[in-house]
PDB file of C-alpha atoms in Angstrom:
ATOM      1  CA  ALA A   8      71.197  21.457   6.190  1.00  0.00           C
ATOM      2  CA  GLN A   9      74.906  21.975   6.285  1.00  0.00           C
ATOM      3  CA  SER A  10      77.345  19.184   5.556  1.00  0.00           C
ATOM      4  CA  VAL A  11      81.050  18.602   5.141  1.00  0.00           C
ATOM      5  CA  THR A  12      82.663  15.958   2.976  1.00  0.00           C
ATOM      6  CA  GLN A  13      86.206  14.804   3.413  1.00  0.00           C
ATOM      7  CA  PRO A  14      86.552  12.213   0.665  1.00  0.00           C
ATOM      8  CA  ASP A  15      89.830  10.723   1.871  1.00  0.00           C
ATOM      9  CA  ILE A  16      89.569   8.582   4.997  1.00  0.00           C
ATOM     10  CA  HIS A  17      93.298   7.791   5.027  1.00  0.00           C
ATOM     11  CA  ILE A  18      96.218   9.492   3.332  1.00  0.00           C
ATOM     12  CA  THR A  19      99.817   8.304   3.434  1.00  0.00           C
ATOM     13  CA  VAL A  20     102.570  10.769   2.621  1.00  0.00           C
ATOM     14  CA  SER A  21     106.321  10.488   2.786  1.00  0.00           C
ATOM     15  CA  GLU A  22     108.087  12.792   5.175  1.00  0.00           C
ATOM     16  CA  GLY A  23     109.149  15.925   3.342  1.00  0.00           C
ATOM     17  CA  ALA A  24     106.543  15.541   0.623  1.00  0.00           C
ATOM     18  CA  SER A  25     103.702  17.949   0.014  1.00  0.00           C
ATOM     19  CA  LEU A  26     100.198  17.384   1.335  1.00  0.00           C
ATOM     20  CA  GLU A  27      96.711  18.313   0.289  1.00  0.00           C
ATOM     21  CA  LEU A  28      93.628  17.290   2.257  1.00  0.00           C
ATOM     22  CA  ARG A  29      90.311  17.804   0.521  1.00  0.00           C
ATOM     23  CA  CYS A  30      87.188  19.326   1.999  1.00  0.00           C
ATOM     24  CA  ASN A  31      83.879  20.178   0.363  1.00  0.00           C
ATOM     25  CA  TYR A  32      81.039  21.837   2.206  1.00  0.00           C
ATOM     26  CA  SER A  33      77.391  22.659   1.884  1.00  0.00           C
ATOM     27  CA  TYR A  34      76.028  25.621   3.825  1.00  0.00           C
ATOM     28  CA  GLY A  35      73.017  27.818   3.227  1.00  0.00           C
ATOM     29  CA  ALA A  36      74.550  31.110   4.272  1.00  0.00           C
ATOM     30  CA  THR A  37      78.030  32.596   4.268  1.00  0.00           C
ATOM     31  CA  PRO A  38      80.173  29.838   5.733  1.00  0.00           C
ATOM     32  CA  TYR A  39      82.790  30.034   8.384  1.00  0.00           C
ATOM     33  CA  LEU A  40      85.319  27.306   7.587  1.00  0.00           C
ATOM     34  CA  PHE A  41      87.811  25.635   9.867  1.00  0.00           C
ATOM     35  CA  TRP A  42      90.501  23.004   9.896  1.00  0.00           C
ATOM     36  CA  TYR A  43      91.301  21.248  13.155  1.00  0.00           C
ATOM     37  CA  VAL A  44      93.851  18.602  14.040  1.00  0.00           C
ATOM     38  CA  GLN A  45      93.331  15.934  16.683  1.00  0.00           C
ATOM     39  CA  SER A  46      95.900  13.619  18.212  1.00  0.00           C
ATOM     40  CA  PRO A  47      94.656  10.328  19.727  1.00  0.00           C
ATOM     41  CA  GLY A  48      92.606  10.871  22.885  1.00  0.00           C
ATOM     42  CA  GLN A  49      93.006  14.618  22.701  1.00  0.00           C
ATOM     43  CA  GLY A  50      90.832  17.607  21.979  1.00  0.00           C
ATOM     44  CA  LEU A  51      90.962  19.647  18.805  1.00  0.00           C
ATOM     45  CA  GLN A  52      93.569  22.217  17.886  1.00  0.00           C
ATOM     46  CA  LEU A  53      92.677  24.929  15.406  1.00  0.00           C
ATOM     47  CA  LEU A  54      94.963  25.033  12.391  1.00  0.00           C
ATOM     48  CA  LEU A  55      93.281  27.863  10.534  1.00  0.00           C
ATOM     49  CA  LYS A  56      89.939  29.467   9.809  1.00  0.00           C
ATOM     50  CA  TYR A  57      88.253  31.439   7.074  1.00  0.00           C
ATOM     51  CA  PHE A  58      85.525  33.993   7.601  1.00  0.00           C
ATOM     52  CA  SER A  59      85.938  36.453   4.745  1.00  0.00           C
ATOM     53  CA  GLY A  60      88.530  38.361   2.751  1.00  0.00           C
ATOM     54  CA  ASP A  61      91.624  36.806   1.251  1.00  0.00           C
ATOM     55  CA  THR A  62      90.707  33.317   0.125  1.00  0.00           C
ATOM     56  CA  LEU A  63      94.162  31.930   0.892  1.00  0.00           C
ATOM     57  CA  VAL A  64      94.477  31.505   4.620  1.00  0.00           C
ATOM     58  CA  GLN A  65      97.684  30.878   6.506  1.00  0.00           C
ATOM     59  CA  GLY A  66      97.620  28.824   9.664  1.00  0.00           C
ATOM     60  CA  ILE A  67      99.887  27.364  12.273  1.00  0.00           C
ATOM     61  CA  LYS A  68     102.543  24.703  11.709  1.00  0.00           C
ATOM     62  CA  GLY A  69     103.048  25.753   8.085  1.00  0.00           C
ATOM     63  CA  PHE A  70      99.527  24.866   6.940  1.00  0.00           C
ATOM     64  CA  GLU A  71      97.448  26.902   4.526  1.00  0.00           C
ATOM     65  CA  ALA A  72      94.013  26.509   2.989  1.00  0.00           C
ATOM     66  CA  GLU A  73      92.263  28.028   0.024  1.00  0.00           C
ATOM     67  CA  PHE A  74      88.571  28.877  -0.041  1.00  0.00           C
ATOM     68  CA  LYS A  75      86.992  28.347  -3.458  1.00  0.00           C
ATOM     69  CA  ARG A  76      83.377  29.402  -3.413  1.00  0.00           C
ATOM     70  CA  SER A  77      82.675  28.148  -6.934  1.00  0.00           C
ATOM     71  CA  GLN A  78      83.776  24.655  -5.934  1.00  0.00           C
ATOM     72  CA  SER A  79      82.474  24.801  -2.350  1.00  0.00           C
ATOM     73  CA  SER A  80      85.900  23.659  -1.272  1.00  0.00           C
ATOM     74  CA  PHE A  81      88.374  24.506   1.459  1.00  0.00           C
ATOM     75  CA  ASN A  82      91.382  22.266   0.902  1.00  0.00           C
ATOM     76  CA  LEU A  83      94.251  22.151   3.359  1.00  0.00           C
ATOM     77  CA  ARG A  84      97.838  22.149   2.131  1.00  0.00           C
ATOM     78  CA  LYS A  85     101.349  21.916   3.478  1.00  0.00           C
ATOM     79  CA  PRO A  86     104.445  22.065   1.273  1.00  0.00           C
ATOM     80  CA  SER A  87     106.553  19.667   3.332  1.00  0.00           C
ATOM     81  CA  VAL A  88     105.172  17.364   6.012  1.00  0.00           C
ATOM     82  CA  HIS A  89     106.943  16.298   9.176  1.00  0.00           C
ATOM     83  CA  TRP A  90     106.502  13.047  11.086  1.00  0.00           C
ATOM     84  CA  SER A  91     104.818  15.043  13.856  1.00  0.00           C
ATOM     85  CA  ASP A  92     102.001  15.952  11.447  1.00  0.00           C
ATOM     86  CA  ALA A  93     100.597  12.429  11.700  1.00  0.00           C
ATOM     87  CA  ALA A  94      97.133  12.874  13.210  1.00  0.00           C
ATOM     88  CA  GLU A  95      93.446  13.119  12.392  1.00  0.00           C
ATOM     89  CA  TYR A  96      92.375  16.212  10.484  1.00  0.00           C
ATOM     90  CA  PHE A  97      88.868  17.579  10.537  1.00  0.00           C
ATOM     91  CA  CYS A  98      87.279  20.170   8.297  1.00  0.00           C
ATOM     92  CA  ALA A  99      84.294  21.987   9.777  1.00  0.00           C
ATOM     93  CA  VAL A 100      81.704  24.542   8.734  1.00  0.00           C
ATOM     94  CA  GLY A 101      79.692  26.907  10.876  1.00  0.00           C
ATOM     95  CA  GLY A 102      78.268  30.362  10.742  1.00  0.00           C
ATOM     96  CA  ARG A 103      75.776  32.769  12.114  1.00  0.00           C
ATOM     97  CA  SER A 104      72.033  32.461  11.856  1.00  0.00           C
ATOM     98  CA  GLY A 105      69.243  34.410  13.468  1.00  0.00           C
ATOM     99  CA  GLY A 106      71.721  36.552  15.362  1.00  0.00           C
ATOM    100  CA  GLY A 107      73.204  33.535  17.061  1.00  0.00           C
ATOM    101  CA  ALA A 108      76.053  31.222  16.210  1.00  0.00           C
ATOM    102  CA  ASP A 109      75.763  27.732  14.860  1.00  0.00           C
ATOM    103  CA  GLY A 110      77.598  24.801  16.261  1.00  0.00           C
ATOM    104  CA  LEU A 111      80.120  23.345  13.883  1.00  0.00           C
ATOM    105  CA  THR A 112      79.380  20.547  11.454  1.00  0.00           C
ATOM    106  CA  PHE A 113      82.397  18.327  10.989  1.00  0.00           C
ATOM    107  CA  GLY A 114      83.553  16.108   8.204  1.00  0.00           C
ATOM    108  CA  LYS A 115      84.365  12.500   8.992  1.00  0.00           C
ATOM    109  CA  GLY A 116      88.046  13.291   9.196  1.00  0.00           C
ATOM    110  CA  THR A 117      91.178  12.282   7.300  1.00  0.00           C
ATOM    111  CA  HIS A 118      93.755  10.138   9.009  1.00  0.00           C
ATOM    112  CA  LEU A 119      97.215  11.260   7.945  1.00  0.00           C
ATOM    113  CA  ILE A 120     100.036   8.726   8.027  1.00  0.00           C
ATOM    114  CA  ILE A 121     103.619   9.845   7.517  1.00  0.00           C
ATOM    115  CA  GLN A 122     106.079   7.416   6.025  1.00  0.00           C
ATOM    116  CA  PRO A 123     109.751   7.829   6.906  1.00  0.00           C
TER     117      PRO A 123
ATOM    118  CA  GLY B   1      94.957  32.725  23.006  1.00  0.00           C
ATOM    119  CA  ALA B   2      91.595  31.476  24.158  1.00  0.00           C
ATOM    120  CA  VAL B   3      91.713  28.508  26.508  1.00  0.00           C
ATOM    121  CA  VAL B   4      88.936  26.118  27.444  1.00  0.00           C
ATOM    122  CA  SER B   5      89.386  23.768  30.365  1.00  0.00           C
ATOM    123  CA  GLN B   6      87.366  20.557  30.509  1.00  0.00           C
ATOM    124  CA  HIS B   7      87.187  18.233  33.515  1.00  0.00           C
ATOM    125  CA  PRO B   8      87.473  15.424  34.187  1.00  0.00           C
ATOM    126  CA  SER B   9      89.604  14.086  31.361  1.00  0.00           C
ATOM    127  CA  ARG B  10      88.596  10.523  32.160  1.00  0.00           C
ATOM    128  CA  VAL B  11      85.816   9.061  34.251  1.00  0.00           C
ATOM    129  CA  ILE B  12      84.580   5.558  34.878  1.00  0.00           C
ATOM    130  CA  CYS B  13      81.171   5.152  36.437  1.00  0.00           C
ATOM    131  CA  LYS B  14      78.753   2.363  37.216  1.00  0.00           C
ATOM    132  CA  SER B  15      75.658   1.847  35.145  1.00  0.00           C
ATOM    133  CA  GLY B  16      72.735   3.828  36.539  1.00  0.00           C
ATOM    134  CA  THR B  17      74.787   6.581  38.122  1.00  0.00           C
ATOM    135  CA  SER B  18      75.174  10.170  36.909  1.00  0.00           C
ATOM    136  CA  VAL B  19      78.314  11.936  35.789  1.00  0.00           C
ATOM    137  CA  LYS B  20      78.967  15.667  35.519  1.00  0.00           C
ATOM    138  CA  ILE B  21      81.453  17.150  33.061  1.00  0.00           C
ATOM    139  CA  GLU B  22      82.594  20.761  33.391  1.00  0.00           C
ATOM    140  CA  CYS B  23      83.665  23.116  30.649  1.00  0.00           C
ATOM    141  CA  ARG B  24      85.237  26.457  31.563  1.00  0.00           C
ATOM    142  CA  SER B  25      86.431  29.313  29.396  1.00  0.00           C
ATOM    143  CA  LEU B  26      89.515  30.601  31.210  1.00  0.00           C
ATOM    144  CA  ASP B  27      90.300  33.916  29.594  1.00  0.00           C
ATOM    145  CA  PHE B  28      87.150  35.016  27.835  1.00  0.00           C
ATOM    146  CA  GLN B  29      83.440  35.128  28.423  1.00  0.00           C
ATOM    147  CA  ALA B  30      81.502  32.536  26.503  1.00  0.00           C
ATOM    148  CA  THR B  31      77.815  33.255  26.196  1.00  0.00           C
ATOM    149  CA  THR B  32      77.546  30.245  23.932  1.00  0.00           C
ATOM    150  CA  MET B  33      79.074  26.828  24.430  1.00  0.00           C
ATOM    151  CA  PHE B  34      78.603  23.612  22.527  1.00  0.00           C
ATOM    152  CA  TRP B  35      78.750  19.955  23.479  1.00  0.00           C
ATOM    153  CA  TYR B  36      79.899  17.282  21.054  1.00  0.00           C
ATOM    154  CA  ARG B  37      80.144  13.521  21.201  1.00  0.00           C
ATOM    155  CA  GLN B  38      82.747  11.481  19.375  1.00  0.00           C
ATOM    156  CA  PHE B  39      82.666   7.724  18.941  1.00  0.00           C
ATOM    157  CA  PRO B  40      85.939   5.857  18.344  1.00  0.00           C
ATOM    158  CA  LYS B  41      87.491   6.673  15.002  1.00  0.00           C
ATOM    159  CA  GLN B  42      84.520   8.818  14.060  1.00  0.00           C
ATOM    160  CA  SER B  43      83.754  12.470  13.689  1.00  0.00           C
ATOM    161  CA  LEU B  44      82.328  14.873  16.232  1.00  0.00           C
ATOM    162  CA  MET B  45      78.575  15.140  16.408  1.00  0.00           C
ATOM    163  CA  LEU B  46      76.969  18.236  17.853  1.00  0.00           C
ATOM    164  CA  MET B  47      74.729  17.324  20.782  1.00  0.00           C
ATOM    165  CA  ALA B  48      73.528  20.675  22.024  1.00  0.00           C
ATOM    166  CA  THR B  49      74.069  24.403  22.108  1.00  0.00           C
ATOM    167  CA  SER B  50      74.263  25.992  25.524  1.00  0.00           C
ATOM    168  CA  ASN B  51      73.472  29.671  25.985  1.00  0.00           C
ATOM    169  CA  GLU B  52      74.182  31.412  29.262  1.00  0.00           C
ATOM    170  CA  GLY B  53      71.062  31.981  31.281  1.00  0.00           C
ATOM    171  CA  SER B  54      68.728  30.070  29.011  1.00  0.00           C
ATOM    172  CA  LYS B  55      67.774  26.528  28.159  1.00  0.00           C
ATOM    173  CA  ALA B  56      70.033  24.511  25.948  1.00  0.00           C
ATOM    174  CA  THR B  57      69.045  23.675  22.403  1.00  0.00           C
ATOM    175  CA  TYR B  58      69.405  20.000  21.628  1.00  0.00           C
ATOM    176  CA  GLU B  59      70.060  18.442  18.249  1.00  0.00           C
ATOM    177  CA  GLN B  60      67.580  16.009  16.852  1.00  0.00           C
ATOM    178  CA  GLY B  61      67.882  12.604  18.441  1.00  0.00           C
ATOM    179  CA  VAL B  62      69.650  13.779  21.591  1.00  0.00           C
ATOM    180  CA  GLU B  63      67.703  13.027  24.767  1.00  0.00           C
ATOM    181  CA  LYS B  64      67.484  16.212  26.785  1.00  0.00           C
ATOM    182  CA  ASP B  65      66.487  14.344  29.928  1.00  0.00           C
ATOM    183  CA  LYS B  66      69.549  12.140  29.726  1.00  0.00           C
ATOM    184  CA  PHE B  67      72.053  14.853  28.846  1.00  0.00           C
ATOM    185  CA  LEU B  68      71.368  17.773  31.164  1.00  0.00           C
ATOM    186  CA  ILE B  69      73.137  20.993  30.294  1.00  0.00           C
ATOM    187  CA  ASN B  70      73.519  23.961  32.588  1.00  0.00           C
ATOM    188  CA  HIS B  71      75.162  27.233  31.590  1.00  0.00           C
ATOM    189  CA  ALA B  72      74.760  29.300  34.716  1.00  0.00           C
ATOM    190  CA  SER B  73      77.655  31.687  34.188  1.00  0.00           C
ATOM    191  CA  LEU B  74      79.573  33.269  31.349  1.00  0.00           C
ATOM    192  CA  THR B  75      82.514  30.955  31.886  1.00  0.00           C
ATOM    193  CA  LEU B  76      81.018  27.620  32.893  1.00  0.00           C
ATOM    194  CA  SER B  77      78.817  25.056  31.221  1.00  0.00           C
ATOM    195  CA  THR B  78      78.185  21.591  32.603  1.00  0.00           C
ATOM    196  CA  LEU B  79      76.957  18.401  30.984  1.00  0.00           C
ATOM    197  CA  THR B  80      75.422  15.792  33.262  1.00  0.00           C
ATOM    198  CA  VAL B  81      74.902  12.321  31.885  1.00  0.00           C
ATOM    199  CA  THR B  82      72.054  10.947  33.972  1.00  0.00           C
ATOM    200  CA  SER B  83      71.410   7.276  34.642  1.00  0.00           C
ATOM    201  CA  ALA B  84      74.371   6.381  32.495  1.00  0.00           C
ATOM    202  CA  HIS B  85      74.440   3.127  30.562  1.00  0.00           C
ATOM    203  CA  PRO B  86      77.263   1.421  28.680  1.00  0.00           C
ATOM    204  CA  GLU B  87      76.008   2.823  25.375  1.00  0.00           C
ATOM    205  CA  ASP B  88      76.692   6.319  26.744  1.00  0.00           C
ATOM    206  CA  SER B  89      80.384   5.492  26.848  1.00  0.00           C
ATOM    207  CA  SER B  90      82.060   7.928  24.502  1.00  0.00           C
ATOM    208  CA  PHE B  91      84.390  10.899  24.182  1.00  0.00           C
ATOM    209  CA  TYR B  92      82.624  14.151  25.029  1.00  0.00           C
ATOM    210  CA  ILE B  93      84.123  17.474  23.932  1.00  0.00           C
ATOM    211  CA  CYS B  94      82.963  20.960  24.735  1.00  0.00           C
ATOM    212  CA  SER B  95      83.569  24.093  22.748  1.00  0.00           C
ATOM    213  CA  ALA B  96      83.233  27.719  23.715  1.00  0.00           C
ATOM    214  CA  LEU B  97      82.508  30.505  21.300  1.00  0.00           C
ATOM    215  CA  ASP B  98      84.696  33.569  21.638  1.00  0.00           C
ATOM    216  CA  ARG B  99      82.791  36.488  20.119  1.00  0.00           C
ATOM    217  CA  GLY B 100      85.714  38.894  20.364  1.00  0.00           C
ATOM    218  CA  LEU B 101      86.299  41.037  17.289  1.00  0.00           C
ATOM    219  CA  ILE B 102      89.820  39.742  16.856  1.00  0.00           C
ATOM    220  CA  ASN B 103      89.574  36.233  18.236  1.00  0.00           C
ATOM    221  CA  TYR B 104      86.122  35.235  17.011  1.00  0.00           C
ATOM    222  CA  GLY B 105      86.076  31.474  16.848  1.00  0.00           C
ATOM    223  CA  TYR B 106      85.460  28.188  18.565  1.00  0.00           C
ATOM    224  CA  THR B 107      87.890  26.853  21.140  1.00  0.00           C
ATOM    225  CA  PHE B 108      87.681  23.240  22.211  1.00  0.00           C
ATOM    226  CA  GLY B 109      88.318  21.569  25.508  1.00  0.00           C
ATOM    227  CA  SER B 110      90.586  18.542  25.720  1.00  0.00           C
ATOM    228  CA  GLY B 111      87.670  16.151  26.014  1.00  0.00           C
ATOM    229  CA  THR B 112      86.317  13.689  28.568  1.00  0.00           C
ATOM    230  CA  ARG B 113      86.511   9.952  28.071  1.00  0.00           C
ATOM    231  CA  LEU B 114      83.445   8.439  29.751  1.00  0.00           C
ATOM    232  CA  THR B 115      83.343   4.715  30.377  1.00  0.00           C
ATOM    233  CA  VAL B 116      80.194   3.222  31.869  1.00  0.00           C
ATOM    234  CA  VAL B 117      80.626  -0.237  33.346  1.00  0.00           C
TER     235      VAL B 117
END
């Protein structure tokens, strides 16, 4: 069964500092990997996704993520955070099986706090 | 980009009544949609996969008779919470799969906050 681990429940970063959010996954086939951001009471916004090809993926809002198959990781990074980045971040894994598409399995999320 | 509209955004209902939540893909055809449930300060849990024109596939532990899913068209899936009870209060989010060659991916609705009193 697939699973996603986000080991950090909360992360506090100073505004302007760099950020890395960790994500490890377990998936039986070729994974499709995603990072989403959620503001309180809102739906999910896609930051970036990885299906294949270049393992360094660029997303919106200055975020990037690197797929490392050997480590089963897909960590999210941003060189300089802004106060507006404070939110809940979810890593998710999905894929295709039997000709269909799997629903996504989400990690528990990382709550990002930005200090002034 | 792909847009998914979910309505209502908030609903309060009395215990024992039923509530219907709609999920529409606005600019693409979604043969597959997904329904998730999110408890406060927790992650999203997949409830069911909805395929147009066929029965939904429910995840283990999800009561199919309580959470009725209908996917009658390529742009609309509905979730009906039947005989709702306070423990059904939660945040429900739908997602539509865009199978386009360029835009392949999952787009989420803005969620529905259900409160059963």
